[in-house]
Every structure is written in structure tokens, then in C-alpha cells.
Amino acid sequence: MSFISNLLNGISLGSIYALIALGYTMVYGIAKMLNFAHGDIIMVGGYAAFITMTANWCPLWLSMVITVTVCTVLGVVIEKVAYKPLRSSPPLAVLITAIGVSYLLQNIALLTQTANPKTFTSIAAGAPPFLQVFSGKGAVFFQTNPYTEEGLKPSLTISMETFLAIVVSVAIMVALTLFINKTKAGRAMMACSEDRGAAQLMGINVNGTISLTFAIGSALAAVAAVLMCSAYPQISPYTGSMPGIKAFVAAVFGGIGSIPGAMIGGVLLGVIEILSKFYISSQLSDAIVFMVLIVVLIVRPTGIMGKKISEKV
Amino acid sequence: MALLEIKDLEVYYGAINALKGISFDVEQGEIIALIGANGAGKTTTLHTISGLIPAKHGSVKFNGKELTKTPAHKIVSMGMAHVPEGRRVFAQLSVLENLTLGAYTRKDKKEINDSLERVYERFPRLKERRTQAAGTLSGGEQQMLAMGRALMSKPSIILMDEPSMGLSPLYVNEIFDIICEINKSGTTVLLVEQNAKKALSIATRAYVLETGKITLSGDAHELMDNDEVKKAYLGE
């Protein structure tokens, strides 16, 4: 039972990583840059959700809308102000700028929100667990303590947060895949990621497509922020950095630039992290995650779903 | 008024003066060949016309409209298509997806489908391979795809950059036949080629480009008999 519970928790955490990794991988694929400020957009999203959720006037749905809007606008503005002027500069200049933006966001948060971590109230607070399994009684869905009077304790509990993270992430990933493959704007993104110049010759507005990519990536980060802060209910100015790095690892793991790769990489990473935390060592789990990455990169340098380059000249 | 008028066009790559003030024009219905050695500025000229590189001085007028200040993605819908050097098809996407992207700026689904049928008629091999990833096609097929993709925007002029590069002689002949057909069906062609002999044989007029300057111009058949051209470009 504990294995199933760990596995589901791993998939849940992994789905959040996948949402963040999608932002990394899409921006890399289309703008050909590593946006190291992506993790800090999660942090900003976390604060936006925290501030609006603790305000009396703001219902939960509005708070979610505000969080997603704040992150989306922030992502697009960062691209326009910090990265766009460097479009034809060497990649290193863009990379350093991204790290600079990351510190800028962290320090603004330090200044306005202080370094003290705040306790985040889960969006599923008060909701019953998604699933409880009692020996001899079977599975019970969406009920709070159904057998307390008989003194029964559940042998397996899947929290609402775990369940929500998986369902929301899967829904978003399906929607994103459909968007990329079925819509004109999605095809334009694919075209830009392959050959920006040729895409322009098709009449595709490359700057517009890059903005759209940042908008989508940042909106996904906002969703990830809410899911993550609900499952791990704390927020500080550094909340975004570790998940940001993990998601970056997940994107590389899956093959950077590949959308299904980011999804698979994210989920795998979450599962490996939780299982190694439980079965090997909770201190070593991050080290194990990075070790697996190294092994994957030795065996398959382009990542799990990485593109094999087979071009004819 | 010429369909395309280039005047005193100057282009720099950093400090390098790639085009030193060239002027030429393309009339409706013509095939104009731009010939010259490697590094003469042929590709630069096409890239500047279609807005991929900014011009330092001079003007590019298409149907009377100035293009040098127009962003590249807006030029396609004005009726100009560009088949870039090295084909640059979207290798990961299918043949059909590549063709559909060619019609990116068009809205009418029915008209787009008509164009698709016409492209398939002209290039039956593309129809056979429509679900295949473009990167798996042979060089000649990729060239056909790049041309088909350009035709999908229903251009009044098509710029072609080295369409015969790296192709077997059999394919070269086929590609040049197709260029003639495209021209006969009403599309003006501006052709950049290193294969000067082939280019001059189908062109109406031609310009010779040398290190960023136009050094010779005139009727394509007359240029073929020009001693300098013969020596420098036709290997005779």
C-alpha cells in the first residue's frame, strides 16, 4: 500500500515538475534560450495566490484568475524588456540576463514580502481526501473520516492535493498538445522552433509567437505554483528556485525542446525523487535525481525524447 | 511601373559592405536571373528584398509599395514568396503540414484547398508522400516541397535561391522545367543561380553580380554570348 501511495505522490509531484518543465522546453525550443527566471515566476505566482487568497474580498476562483494573469503578464514583459533586445546577441549574454532577472525577482520578493516563509493555505483546504482505503472495508472516495466511530484508520490515503495536481496537469497537457498540433498558432510555434527565418518567410510573426510562448509557459508556471504551494504549504522568496532547477533537469532529461519529453521527464523525475526519498534516503534524494540525469545524458545525450538530427543538405 | 524595383540598395553585415548600391527591376511575367560567384551578394539581395536582413540605404518597391520598412512576415501576404537557399523545409513536420504553413497568411479554406490540389497536380510526388516527415525526403523532393510551399501563398512573384544546388543533373532539369511552368502560369520569377548556363537558358533578362555590385545586365541570350560571362560563369 505504501508503494502505491508513494507512486501516486511521485506522479503528483512529477506532474507539477512537468508543468514547469513545459515552460522551459517551449521557450528553449522557440526562443532558443534557457529562461532561468522561469522558477522565480512560480514564486511570484505563489505570492500572488497567497496575497489574494488571504484577502477577504477575493473568492478562490478570482484569486486563481489573478495569479495566472499576473504570471502571464510578467512572463511577456520580462521577454519584451530583458530578452528581446538581445535577440541577436550571443547566447551567453541572454543566459546571464536570465540569471539577472531571476535575482531581480527574488530580491523584489525579499524587499516586499521579507525573507520569512509564509504559510500557504491549500486550495483544497477543508476538502475530504480523494481516496482512503480501509482494510476489510475497501476504498472510499471523497469522505472525511467515514469509519472514525469504529476506530478504523485508513491503510492508504491519497490527499485531494495529490489528486488535483495529477488531474489538472493531465488536463493541461492534453489541451496543450491539442493546441500545438491542431491550431494555426500551434503550428506556427512548431515552425518557429525549427527555423525562425523560414517561418518568417511563411508570414509567421516570430516576435508574436515568442511572446505567446512566454505567455503560455508563464501561465503554466502559475498553475504549478498554486498546485505546489497547496501540496507543500509554504512560500518564501526562494520557493521557486529548487523546483525551477528540478524542472530544468526534467526538461533536459526528456530532451530539451521536446514537449512530450518535458511531460515524461517531469513525471519520471517526481517518481524517482519520492521513491528514493522513501526507500533510500530523504537526504540523498536530490543527489539521486541528479545522478539519474547524468546517467541518462551519458547513455542518451539528447534526452529521452530528444530529436535525432537527420537533415539533408 | 515595374513589379519589383530595387534602387541603390546597400546592405552591411557589421562592417562588411555586402551590397554596394545595386539597382535593378523585374517586370510582370519575367524570369530574371541574378548570377554571380560565391559571396557576390546574390542571397543577400533576396534576403533584403523579403525583409530578413535590413537595408542600410536604398529602396525596394513592390507594386509601388516600399518593402525596406515592412517586417518580413507582412511581405508574404503582399504577394511575394521566397524559396530559400538550402530549401529550409520544416524537417519534423509532414509534407502536408509544410504546405499548409505555406498558406499561413490566407484565410479562405476552400481556396487554400484548391491551391493544395494544384500543388499536388504539379508535384505528384508530394501527394504520394504527404504524410511523411519532410526531413526524410530526398534533396530534389525537398526542393519541390519548398517550391510547393511557396506557391501555397499564391504569390505574384517568387524569389528562388539556388534551386538546383546539390541536385543530380536529372533533378536539375526537372526543377528548371517546373520553374518555366510556374512562370507560364502567371508568376513572375526572380532566380538566383550558380548554374549560370541553366539560369540564362530560361531567363528573359539577367544581371551579373560581382562583390556587391551589378557589373553586367541585359537580355539573357545576349549575355550568354558575352565573352566575359562565357569566361567567368559558363566555363567556356
Coordinates of C-alpha atoms in Angstrom, one line a residue:
Chain A
M1 CA 0.0 0.0 0.0
S2 CA 2.8 2.4 0.9
F3 CA 4.3 1.8 -2.5
I4 CA 1.1 2.8 -4.3
S5 CA 0.8 5.9 -2.1
N6 CA 4.4 6.9 -2.8
L7 CA 4.0 6.2 -6.5
L8 CA 0.9 8.5 -6.7
N9 CA 2.6 11.2 -4.7
G10 CA 5.6 10.9 -7.0
I11 CA 3.3 11.2 -10.1
S12 CA 1.6 14.1 -8.5
L13 CA 4.9 16.0 -7.8
G14 CA 6.1 14.9 -11.2
S15 CA 3.1 16.5 -12.9
I16 CA 3.9 19.8 -11.2
Y17 CA 7.5 19.5 -12.4
A18 CA 6.2 18.6 -15.9
L19 CA 4.1 21.8 -16.0
I20 CA 7.2 23.9 -15.1
A21 CA 9.4 21.9 -17.5
L22 CA 7.0 22.6 -20.3
G23 CA 7.7 26.3 -19.9
Y24 CA 11.4 25.7 -20.0
T25 CA 11.3 23.4 -23.0
M26 CA 8.9 25.5 -25.1
V27 CA 10.9 28.7 -24.5
Y28 CA 14.1 26.8 -25.3
G29 CA 12.5 25.3 -28.5
I30 CA 11.2 28.6 -29.8
A31 CA 13.4 31.4 -28.4
K32 CA 16.5 29.2 -28.2
M33 CA 17.3 30.4 -24.7
L34 CA 17.3 29.0 -21.2
N35 CA 15.0 31.2 -19.2
F36 CA 16.5 30.7 -15.7
A37 CA 14.0 33.2 -14.3
H38 CA 11.2 30.7 -15.0
G39 CA 11.5 29.2 -11.5
D40 CA 11.0 32.7 -10.0
I41 CA 7.8 33.2 -11.9
I42 CA 6.5 30.3 -9.9
M43 CA 7.5 32.1 -6.7
V44 CA 5.7 35.3 -7.9
G45 CA 2.7 33.1 -8.7
G46 CA 2.8 31.7 -5.2
Y47 CA 2.8 35.1 -3.7
A48 CA 0.0 36.3 -6.0
A49 CA -2.1 33.4 -4.9
F50 CA -1.1 33.8 -1.2
I51 CA -2.0 37.5 -1.1
T52 CA -5.2 37.2 -3.0
M53 CA -6.3 34.1 -1.1
T54 CA -5.7 35.8 2.3
A55 CA -7.7 38.9 1.2
N56 CA -11.3 38.8 2.4
W57 CA -12.8 40.3 -0.8
C58 CA -11.3 37.7 -3.1
P59 CA -13.1 34.4 -3.9
L60 CA -10.9 31.4 -4.8
W61 CA -11.7 31.4 -8.5
L62 CA -10.8 35.1 -8.8
S63 CA -7.6 34.5 -6.9
M64 CA -6.7 31.8 -9.5
V65 CA -7.5 34.1 -12.4
I66 CA -5.4 36.9 -10.9
T67 CA -2.5 34.5 -10.2
V68 CA -2.5 33.2 -13.8
T69 CA -2.8 36.8 -15.2
V70 CA 0.0 38.2 -13.1
C71 CA 2.4 35.4 -14.2
T72 CA 1.4 35.6 -17.8
V73 CA 1.9 39.4 -18.0
L74 CA 5.1 39.1 -16.0
G75 CA 6.5 36.5 -18.4
V76 CA 5.6 38.5 -21.5
V77 CA 7.0 41.7 -20.0
I78 CA 10.3 40.1 -19.0
E79 CA 10.7 38.8 -22.5
K80 CA 10.0 42.2 -24.1
V81 CA 12.2 44.2 -21.7
A82 CA 15.1 41.8 -21.0
Y83 CA 15.4 39.2 -23.7
K84 CA 14.0 40.8 -26.9
P85 CA 16.7 43.5 -27.2
L86 CA 19.3 40.6 -27.0
R87 CA 17.6 38.6 -29.8
S88 CA 20.8 38.7 -32.0
S89 CA 23.3 38.7 -29.2
P90 CA 25.4 35.7 -28.3
P91 CA 23.5 33.1 -26.2
L92 CA 25.8 33.7 -23.2
A93 CA 24.6 37.3 -22.9
V94 CA 20.9 36.1 -22.8
L95 CA 21.7 33.4 -20.3
I96 CA 23.4 35.9 -17.9
T97 CA 20.5 38.3 -18.3
A98 CA 18.1 35.5 -17.4
I99 CA 20.1 34.8 -14.2
G100 CA 20.0 38.5 -13.5
V101 CA 16.2 38.6 -13.9
S102 CA 16.0 35.6 -11.6
Y103 CA 17.9 37.5 -8.8
L104 CA 15.9 40.7 -9.5
L105 CA 12.6 38.8 -8.9
Q106 CA 13.9 37.1 -5.8
N107 CA 15.2 40.4 -4.4
I108 CA 11.9 42.3 -5.1
A109 CA 10.2 39.5 -3.2
L110 CA 12.7 39.8 -0.3
L111 CA 12.1 43.5 -0.2
T112 CA 8.3 43.5 -0.3
Q113 CA 7.5 40.1 1.3
T114 CA 10.5 39.7 3.7
A115 CA 12.5 36.5 4.0
N116 CA 10.2 34.9 6.4
P117 CA 8.4 32.0 4.9
K118 CA 4.6 32.3 4.9
T119 CA 2.1 29.5 5.4
F120 CA 0.1 28.9 2.4
T121 CA -3.5 27.7 2.7
S122 CA -4.1 24.8 0.3
I123 CA -6.8 25.5 -2.3
A124 CA -8.2 22.1 -1.2
A125 CA -8.2 23.1 2.5
G126 CA -11.2 21.5 4.3
A127 CA -11.9 19.2 1.4
P128 CA -12.0 15.4 2.2
P129 CA -9.2 13.2 1.0
F130 CA -9.6 12.0 -2.6
L131 CA -9.3 8.3 -1.6
Q132 CA -8.9 6.3 1.6
V133 CA -8.5 2.6 1.7
F134 CA -9.5 0.7 4.9
S135 CA -8.6 -2.9 5.4
G136 CA -11.7 -5.0 5.2
K137 CA -13.9 -2.1 4.0
G138 CA -12.4 -1.3 0.7
A139 CA -11.9 2.1 -1.0
V140 CA -13.8 5.3 0.0
F141 CA -13.7 8.3 -2.2
F142 CA -14.2 12.0 -1.1
Q143 CA -15.2 11.3 2.5
T144 CA -13.8 12.7 5.7
N145 CA -13.2 10.1 8.4
P146 CA -16.0 7.6 7.4
Y147 CA -15.1 5.0 10.0
T148 CA -13.9 7.0 13.0
E149 CA -16.6 5.7 15.2
E150 CA -15.4 2.1 14.6
G151 CA -11.8 3.3 15.3
L152 CA -10.6 2.3 11.8
K153 CA -7.5 4.0 10.4
P154 CA -7.0 4.1 6.6
S155 CA -4.2 2.0 5.3
L156 CA -3.8 4.3 2.2
T157 CA -4.7 7.9 1.9
I158 CA -4.5 10.0 -1.3
S159 CA -4.9 13.6 -0.5
M160 CA -7.1 16.0 -2.5
E161 CA -4.0 18.0 -3.4
T162 CA -2.2 14.9 -4.9
F163 CA -5.3 14.1 -6.9
L164 CA -5.8 17.7 -8.1
A165 CA -2.2 18.1 -9.2
I166 CA -2.5 15.0 -11.3
V167 CA -5.9 15.8 -12.8
V168 CA -5.2 19.4 -13.5
S169 CA -1.7 18.7 -15.0
V170 CA -3.0 15.9 -17.3
A171 CA -5.9 18.2 -18.5
I172 CA -3.5 21.0 -19.2
M173 CA -1.0 18.7 -21.0
V174 CA -3.8 17.3 -23.2
A175 CA -5.0 20.8 -24.0
L176 CA -1.5 22.0 -24.8
T177 CA -0.8 19.0 -27.1
L178 CA -4.1 19.7 -29.0
F179 CA -3.2 23.4 -29.2
I180 CA 0.2 22.7 -30.6
N181 CA -0.9 20.1 -33.1
K182 CA -4.3 21.4 -34.2
T183 CA -4.3 25.2 -34.2
K184 CA -2.6 27.6 -36.6
A185 CA -0.8 29.3 -33.7
G186 CA 0.5 26.0 -32.5
R187 CA 1.8 25.0 -36.0
A188 CA 3.4 28.5 -36.1
M189 CA 5.2 27.6 -32.9
M190 CA 6.5 24.4 -34.3
A191 CA 7.7 26.2 -37.4
C192 CA 9.5 28.9 -35.4
S193 CA 11.2 26.2 -33.2
E194 CA 12.6 24.6 -36.3
D195 CA 13.6 27.5 -38.4
R196 CA 12.8 31.1 -37.5
G197 CA 13.9 32.6 -40.8
A198 CA 11.8 30.1 -42.9
A199 CA 8.9 30.7 -40.5
Q200 CA 9.1 34.4 -41.3
L201 CA 9.0 33.6 -45.0
M202 CA 5.7 31.8 -44.4
G203 CA 4.3 35.1 -43.0
I204 CA 4.6 34.0 -39.3
N205 CA 5.1 36.8 -36.9
V206 CA 8.1 35.4 -35.0
N207 CA 8.1 38.1 -32.2
G208 CA 4.4 37.5 -31.7
T209 CA 5.0 33.7 -31.5
I210 CA 7.8 34.1 -29.0
S211 CA 5.5 36.3 -26.8
L212 CA 2.8 33.7 -27.0
T213 CA 5.3 31.1 -25.9
F214 CA 6.4 33.1 -22.9
A215 CA 2.7 33.7 -22.1
I216 CA 1.8 30.0 -22.2
G217 CA 4.9 29.0 -20.3
S218 CA 4.3 31.5 -17.5
A219 CA 0.6 30.6 -17.2
L220 CA 1.6 27.0 -16.7
A221 CA 4.1 28.2 -14.1
A222 CA 1.2 30.0 -12.3
V223 CA -0.8 26.8 -12.2
A224 CA 2.2 24.8 -11.0
A225 CA 2.7 27.5 -8.3
V226 CA -0.8 27.0 -6.9
L227 CA -0.6 23.2 -7.0
M228 CA 2.9 23.1 -5.5
C229 CA 2.1 25.6 -2.7
S230 CA -1.0 23.6 -1.9
A231 CA 0.9 20.3 -1.6
Y232 CA 3.9 21.9 0.2
P233 CA 2.2 24.7 2.0
Q234 CA 4.9 27.3 2.4
I235 CA 6.1 30.2 0.4
S236 CA 9.3 32.2 0.5
P237 CA 11.3 34.3 -2.0
Y238 CA 13.3 31.2 -2.8
T239 CA 10.4 28.9 -3.2
G240 CA 10.8 28.9 -7.0
S241 CA 14.5 28.2 -7.3
M242 CA 14.7 24.4 -6.5
P243 CA 11.6 23.4 -8.4
G244 CA 12.9 25.6 -11.2
I245 CA 16.2 23.7 -11.3
K246 CA 14.4 20.3 -11.0
A247 CA 12.1 21.2 -13.8
F248 CA 15.0 22.2 -15.9
V249 CA 16.6 18.8 -15.2
A250 CA 13.3 17.2 -16.2
A251 CA 13.3 19.1 -19.4
V252 CA 16.8 18.1 -20.2
F253 CA 16.0 14.5 -19.1
G254 CA 13.1 14.3 -21.5
G255 CA 15.1 16.1 -24.3
I256 CA 15.1 19.8 -24.2
G257 CA 12.8 21.4 -26.8
S258 CA 10.5 18.3 -26.9
I259 CA 7.0 18.8 -25.4
P260 CA 6.2 15.2 -24.7
G261 CA 9.8 14.9 -23.4
A262 CA 9.1 17.5 -20.8
M263 CA 6.0 15.7 -19.7
I264 CA 7.6 12.3 -19.4
G265 CA 10.8 13.8 -17.9
G266 CA 8.8 15.7 -15.3
V267 CA 6.7 12.7 -14.1
L268 CA 9.7 10.4 -14.1
L269 CA 11.7 12.9 -12.0
G270 CA 8.9 13.2 -9.5
V271 CA 8.5 9.5 -9.1
I272 CA 12.3 8.9 -8.8
E273 CA 12.5 11.7 -6.2
I274 CA 9.7 10.5 -4.0
L275 CA 10.6 6.8 -4.2
S276 CA 14.3 7.5 -3.4
K277 CA 13.2 9.7 -0.5
F278 CA 11.1 6.9 0.9
Y279 CA 13.2 3.8 0.1
I280 CA 16.8 5.1 0.0
S281 CA 17.4 8.3 1.9
S282 CA 15.5 11.5 2.3
Q283 CA 18.8 13.5 2.3
L284 CA 20.2 11.8 -0.7
S285 CA 17.0 12.0 -2.9
D286 CA 18.1 15.2 -4.8
A287 CA 21.6 13.7 -5.3
I288 CA 20.0 10.6 -6.8
V289 CA 17.8 12.7 -9.1
F290 CA 20.8 14.4 -10.5
M291 CA 22.7 11.2 -10.7
V292 CA 20.0 9.7 -12.8
L293 CA 20.2 12.7 -15.1
I294 CA 23.9 12.2 -15.5
V295 CA 23.4 8.5 -16.4
V296 CA 20.6 9.4 -18.9
L297 CA 22.8 12.0 -20.6
I298 CA 25.7 9.6 -20.9
V299 CA 23.5 6.9 -22.5
R300 CA 21.3 9.3 -24.5
P301 CA 22.9 12.7 -24.8
T302 CA 19.8 14.2 -26.4
G303 CA 17.5 13.0 -23.6
I304 CA 14.7 10.5 -23.7
M305 CA 12.6 12.1 -26.4
G306 CA 15.4 14.2 -27.8
K307 CA 15.4 14.9 -31.5
K308 CA 17.8 12.9 -33.6
I309 CA 19.2 15.3 -36.1
S310 CA 18.9 13.9 -39.6
E311 CA 19.0 16.7 -42.0
K312 CA 19.8 16.6 -45.6
V313 CA 21.9 19.3 -47.0
Chain B
M1 CA 5.9 50.6 -63.4
A2 CA 7.9 47.5 -62.8
L3 CA 6.5 44.9 -60.5
L4 CA 9.7 45.0 -58.4
E5 CA 12.1 47.9 -58.3
I6 CA 15.3 47.9 -56.5
K7 CA 17.2 51.2 -56.2
D8 CA 20.7 51.9 -54.8
L9 CA 20.3 49.1 -52.3
E10 CA 23.1 49.0 -49.7
V11 CA 23.5 46.3 -47.1
Y12 CA 26.1 45.8 -44.4
Y13 CA 26.9 42.8 -42.2
G14 CA 28.5 44.6 -39.3
A15 CA 31.4 46.5 -41.0
I16 CA 31.2 44.4 -44.2
N17 CA 29.6 46.1 -47.1
A18 CA 27.8 43.2 -48.7
L19 CA 25.7 45.2 -51.3
K20 CA 27.3 48.4 -52.6
G21 CA 24.3 50.1 -54.1
I22 CA 22.6 47.9 -56.6
S23 CA 19.6 48.8 -58.8
F24 CA 17.5 46.6 -61.0
D25 CA 14.0 45.9 -61.8
V26 CA 11.7 43.0 -62.5
E27 CA 8.7 43.4 -64.9
Q28 CA 5.5 41.4 -64.5
G29 CA 5.8 38.0 -66.1
E30 CA 9.5 37.9 -66.5
I31 CA 12.1 35.4 -65.3
I32 CA 15.0 37.4 -64.1
A33 CA 18.3 35.6 -63.4
L34 CA 20.8 37.0 -60.9
I35 CA 24.1 35.3 -61.5
G36 CA 27.5 35.6 -59.9
A37 CA 30.2 33.8 -57.9
N38 CA 30.0 32.7 -54.3
G39 CA 29.9 35.7 -52.0
A40 CA 28.9 38.1 -54.7
G41 CA 25.7 39.1 -52.7
K42 CA 23.0 37.1 -54.5
T43 CA 21.5 35.6 -51.4
T44 CA 21.9 38.9 -49.5
T45 CA 19.9 40.6 -52.3
L46 CA 17.0 38.1 -51.9
H47 CA 17.1 38.2 -48.1
T48 CA 16.9 42.0 -48.2
I49 CA 14.0 42.1 -50.6
S50 CA 12.0 39.7 -48.4
G51 CA 12.9 41.6 -45.2
L52 CA 15.1 39.0 -43.5
I53 CA 18.0 41.5 -43.5
P54 CA 17.6 45.2 -43.0
A55 CA 18.8 47.6 -45.8
K56 CA 21.2 50.4 -44.9
H57 CA 20.2 52.6 -47.8
G58 CA 18.1 52.4 -50.9
S59 CA 14.7 51.2 -51.6
V60 CA 12.8 48.1 -52.6
K61 CA 9.4 48.8 -54.2
F62 CA 7.0 46.0 -54.8
N63 CA 3.8 47.0 -56.6
G64 CA 4.8 50.5 -55.7
K65 CA 5.0 49.8 -52.0
E66 CA 8.2 50.2 -50.0
L67 CA 9.4 47.0 -48.5
T68 CA 12.5 48.0 -46.7
K69 CA 10.5 49.2 -43.7
T70 CA 8.0 46.3 -43.8
P71 CA 8.5 43.4 -41.4
A72 CA 9.3 40.1 -43.2
H73 CA 6.1 38.4 -42.1
K74 CA 3.9 41.0 -43.7
I75 CA 5.6 40.8 -47.1
V76 CA 4.2 37.3 -47.9
S77 CA 0.6 38.5 -47.9
M78 CA 1.5 41.3 -50.3
G79 CA 2.1 38.5 -52.9
M80 CA 5.8 37.7 -52.6
A81 CA 7.1 34.2 -51.8
H82 CA 10.7 33.2 -51.2
V83 CA 12.2 29.7 -51.7
P84 CA 15.3 30.0 -49.6
E85 CA 18.7 28.6 -50.3
G86 CA 19.1 25.0 -49.0
R87 CA 15.2 24.6 -49.2
R88 CA 14.7 25.0 -45.4
V89 CA 11.6 22.9 -45.2
F90 CA 10.4 22.1 -41.7
A91 CA 12.0 18.7 -41.4
Q92 CA 10.0 17.5 -38.4
L93 CA 6.6 18.4 -39.9
S94 CA 4.9 16.3 -42.6
V95 CA 4.8 17.3 -46.2
L96 CA 1.1 18.4 -45.9
E97 CA 1.9 20.4 -42.8
N98 CA 4.7 22.2 -44.6
L99 CA 2.4 23.0 -47.5
T100 CA -0.3 24.3 -45.1
L101 CA 2.2 26.6 -43.4
G102 CA 2.9 28.0 -46.9
A103 CA -0.7 29.2 -46.8
Y104 CA -0.4 30.6 -43.3
T105 CA -1.4 34.2 -44.2
R106 CA -4.5 33.1 -46.2
K107 CA -7.9 32.6 -44.6
D108 CA -10.3 31.1 -47.1
K109 CA -10.2 27.3 -46.5
K110 CA -11.7 26.4 -49.9
E111 CA -9.2 28.5 -51.8
I112 CA -6.4 27.0 -49.8
N113 CA -7.6 23.5 -50.7
D114 CA -7.7 24.5 -54.4
S115 CA -4.1 25.7 -54.2
L116 CA -3.2 22.4 -52.4
E117 CA -4.8 20.4 -55.3
R118 CA -2.9 22.5 -57.8
V119 CA 0.4 21.9 -56.0
Y120 CA -0.3 18.2 -55.8
E121 CA -1.0 18.2 -59.6
R122 CA 2.3 19.9 -60.3
F123 CA 4.2 17.8 -57.9
P124 CA 2.5 14.3 -57.8
R125 CA 5.4 13.0 -55.6
L126 CA 4.4 15.4 -52.8
K127 CA 0.9 14.0 -52.8
E128 CA 2.3 10.4 -52.5
R129 CA 4.4 11.5 -49.6
R130 CA 2.1 13.9 -47.9
T131 CA 2.1 12.2 -44.5
Q132 CA 5.9 11.7 -44.5
A133 CA 8.2 14.0 -42.4
A134 CA 9.8 16.5 -44.7
G135 CA 13.2 15.7 -43.4
T136 CA 13.0 12.2 -44.8
L137 CA 12.6 13.4 -48.4
S138 CA 15.4 13.4 -50.9
G139 CA 17.1 16.7 -51.8
G140 CA 15.1 17.0 -55.1
E141 CA 11.8 16.3 -53.3
Q142 CA 12.6 18.8 -50.6
Q143 CA 13.3 21.4 -53.3
M144 CA 9.9 20.6 -54.8
L145 CA 8.3 20.9 -51.4
A146 CA 9.9 24.2 -50.8
M147 CA 8.6 25.4 -54.2
G148 CA 5.1 24.0 -53.5
R149 CA 5.1 25.6 -50.1
A150 CA 5.9 29.0 -51.7
L151 CA 3.2 28.5 -54.3
M152 CA 0.7 27.9 -51.5
S153 CA 0.7 31.6 -50.6
K154 CA -0.5 32.4 -54.2
P155 CA 2.4 34.7 -54.9
S156 CA 2.6 37.2 -57.8
I157 CA 6.3 37.0 -57.6
I158 CA 8.5 34.1 -56.4
L159 CA 12.1 34.5 -55.3
M160 CA 14.2 31.4 -55.8
D161 CA 17.6 31.0 -54.2
E162 CA 19.8 28.3 -55.8
P163 CA 17.1 25.8 -56.6
S164 CA 19.5 23.5 -58.3
M165 CA 22.1 23.4 -55.5
G166 CA 23.2 19.8 -54.7
L167 CA 20.8 18.1 -57.0
S168 CA 21.5 15.4 -59.5
P169 CA 21.5 16.5 -63.2
L170 CA 18.2 14.8 -63.8
Y171 CA 16.5 16.7 -61.0
V172 CA 18.1 19.9 -62.1
N173 CA 16.4 19.6 -65.4
E174 CA 13.1 18.8 -63.8
I175 CA 13.4 21.7 -61.4
F176 CA 14.1 24.2 -64.2
D177 CA 11.2 22.8 -66.2
I178 CA 9.0 23.4 -63.3
I179 CA 10.2 27.0 -62.9
C180 CA 9.3 27.6 -66.5
E181 CA 5.8 26.1 -65.9
I182 CA 5.3 28.2 -62.8
N183 CA 6.3 31.3 -64.8
K184 CA 3.9 30.4 -67.7
S185 CA 1.0 30.1 -65.3
G186 CA 1.5 33.8 -64.5
T187 CA 4.0 34.0 -61.7
T188 CA 7.0 36.3 -62.1
V189 CA 10.3 34.7 -61.1
L190 CA 13.5 36.2 -59.6
L191 CA 16.0 33.5 -59.8
V192 CA 19.4 33.3 -58.1
E193 CA 21.7 30.6 -59.5
Q194 CA 25.3 29.5 -59.6
N195 CA 24.4 27.3 -62.5
A196 CA 24.6 30.3 -64.9
K197 CA 24.1 28.3 -68.0
K198 CA 20.8 26.8 -66.9
A199 CA 19.6 30.1 -65.4
L200 CA 20.4 32.1 -68.6
S201 CA 18.7 29.5 -70.8
I202 CA 15.3 30.0 -69.1
A203 CA 15.6 33.7 -68.1
T204 CA 14.2 36.7 -70.1
R205 CA 16.9 39.1 -68.7
A206 CA 19.8 38.7 -66.3
Y207 CA 22.0 40.7 -64.0
V208 CA 25.6 39.7 -63.1
L209 CA 26.6 40.5 -59.6
E210 CA 30.2 40.8 -58.5
T211 CA 31.3 41.6 -54.9
G212 CA 28.2 43.6 -54.2
K213 CA 27.8 45.4 -57.5
I214 CA 26.0 44.8 -60.7
T215 CA 28.6 44.7 -63.4
L216 CA 26.6 43.5 -66.4
S217 CA 23.0 43.3 -67.4
G218 CA 20.8 42.6 -70.4
D219 CA 18.9 40.1 -72.4
A220 CA 19.7 36.6 -71.1
H221 CA 20.5 35.2 -74.6
E222 CA 22.8 38.1 -75.3
L223 CA 24.6 37.7 -72.0
M224 CA 25.1 34.0 -72.9
D225 CA 27.2 35.2 -75.9
N226 CA 29.1 37.8 -73.9
D227 CA 32.8 36.9 -73.7
E228 CA 33.2 37.9 -70.1
V229 CA 30.2 35.9 -69.0
K230 CA 31.4 32.9 -71.0
K231 CA 34.8 33.0 -69.4
A232 CA 33.7 33.7 -65.8
Y233 CA 30.5 31.8 -65.5
L234 CA 29.9 29.4 -68.3
G235 CA 33.3 27.8 -68.2
E236 CA 33.9 28.2 -71.9

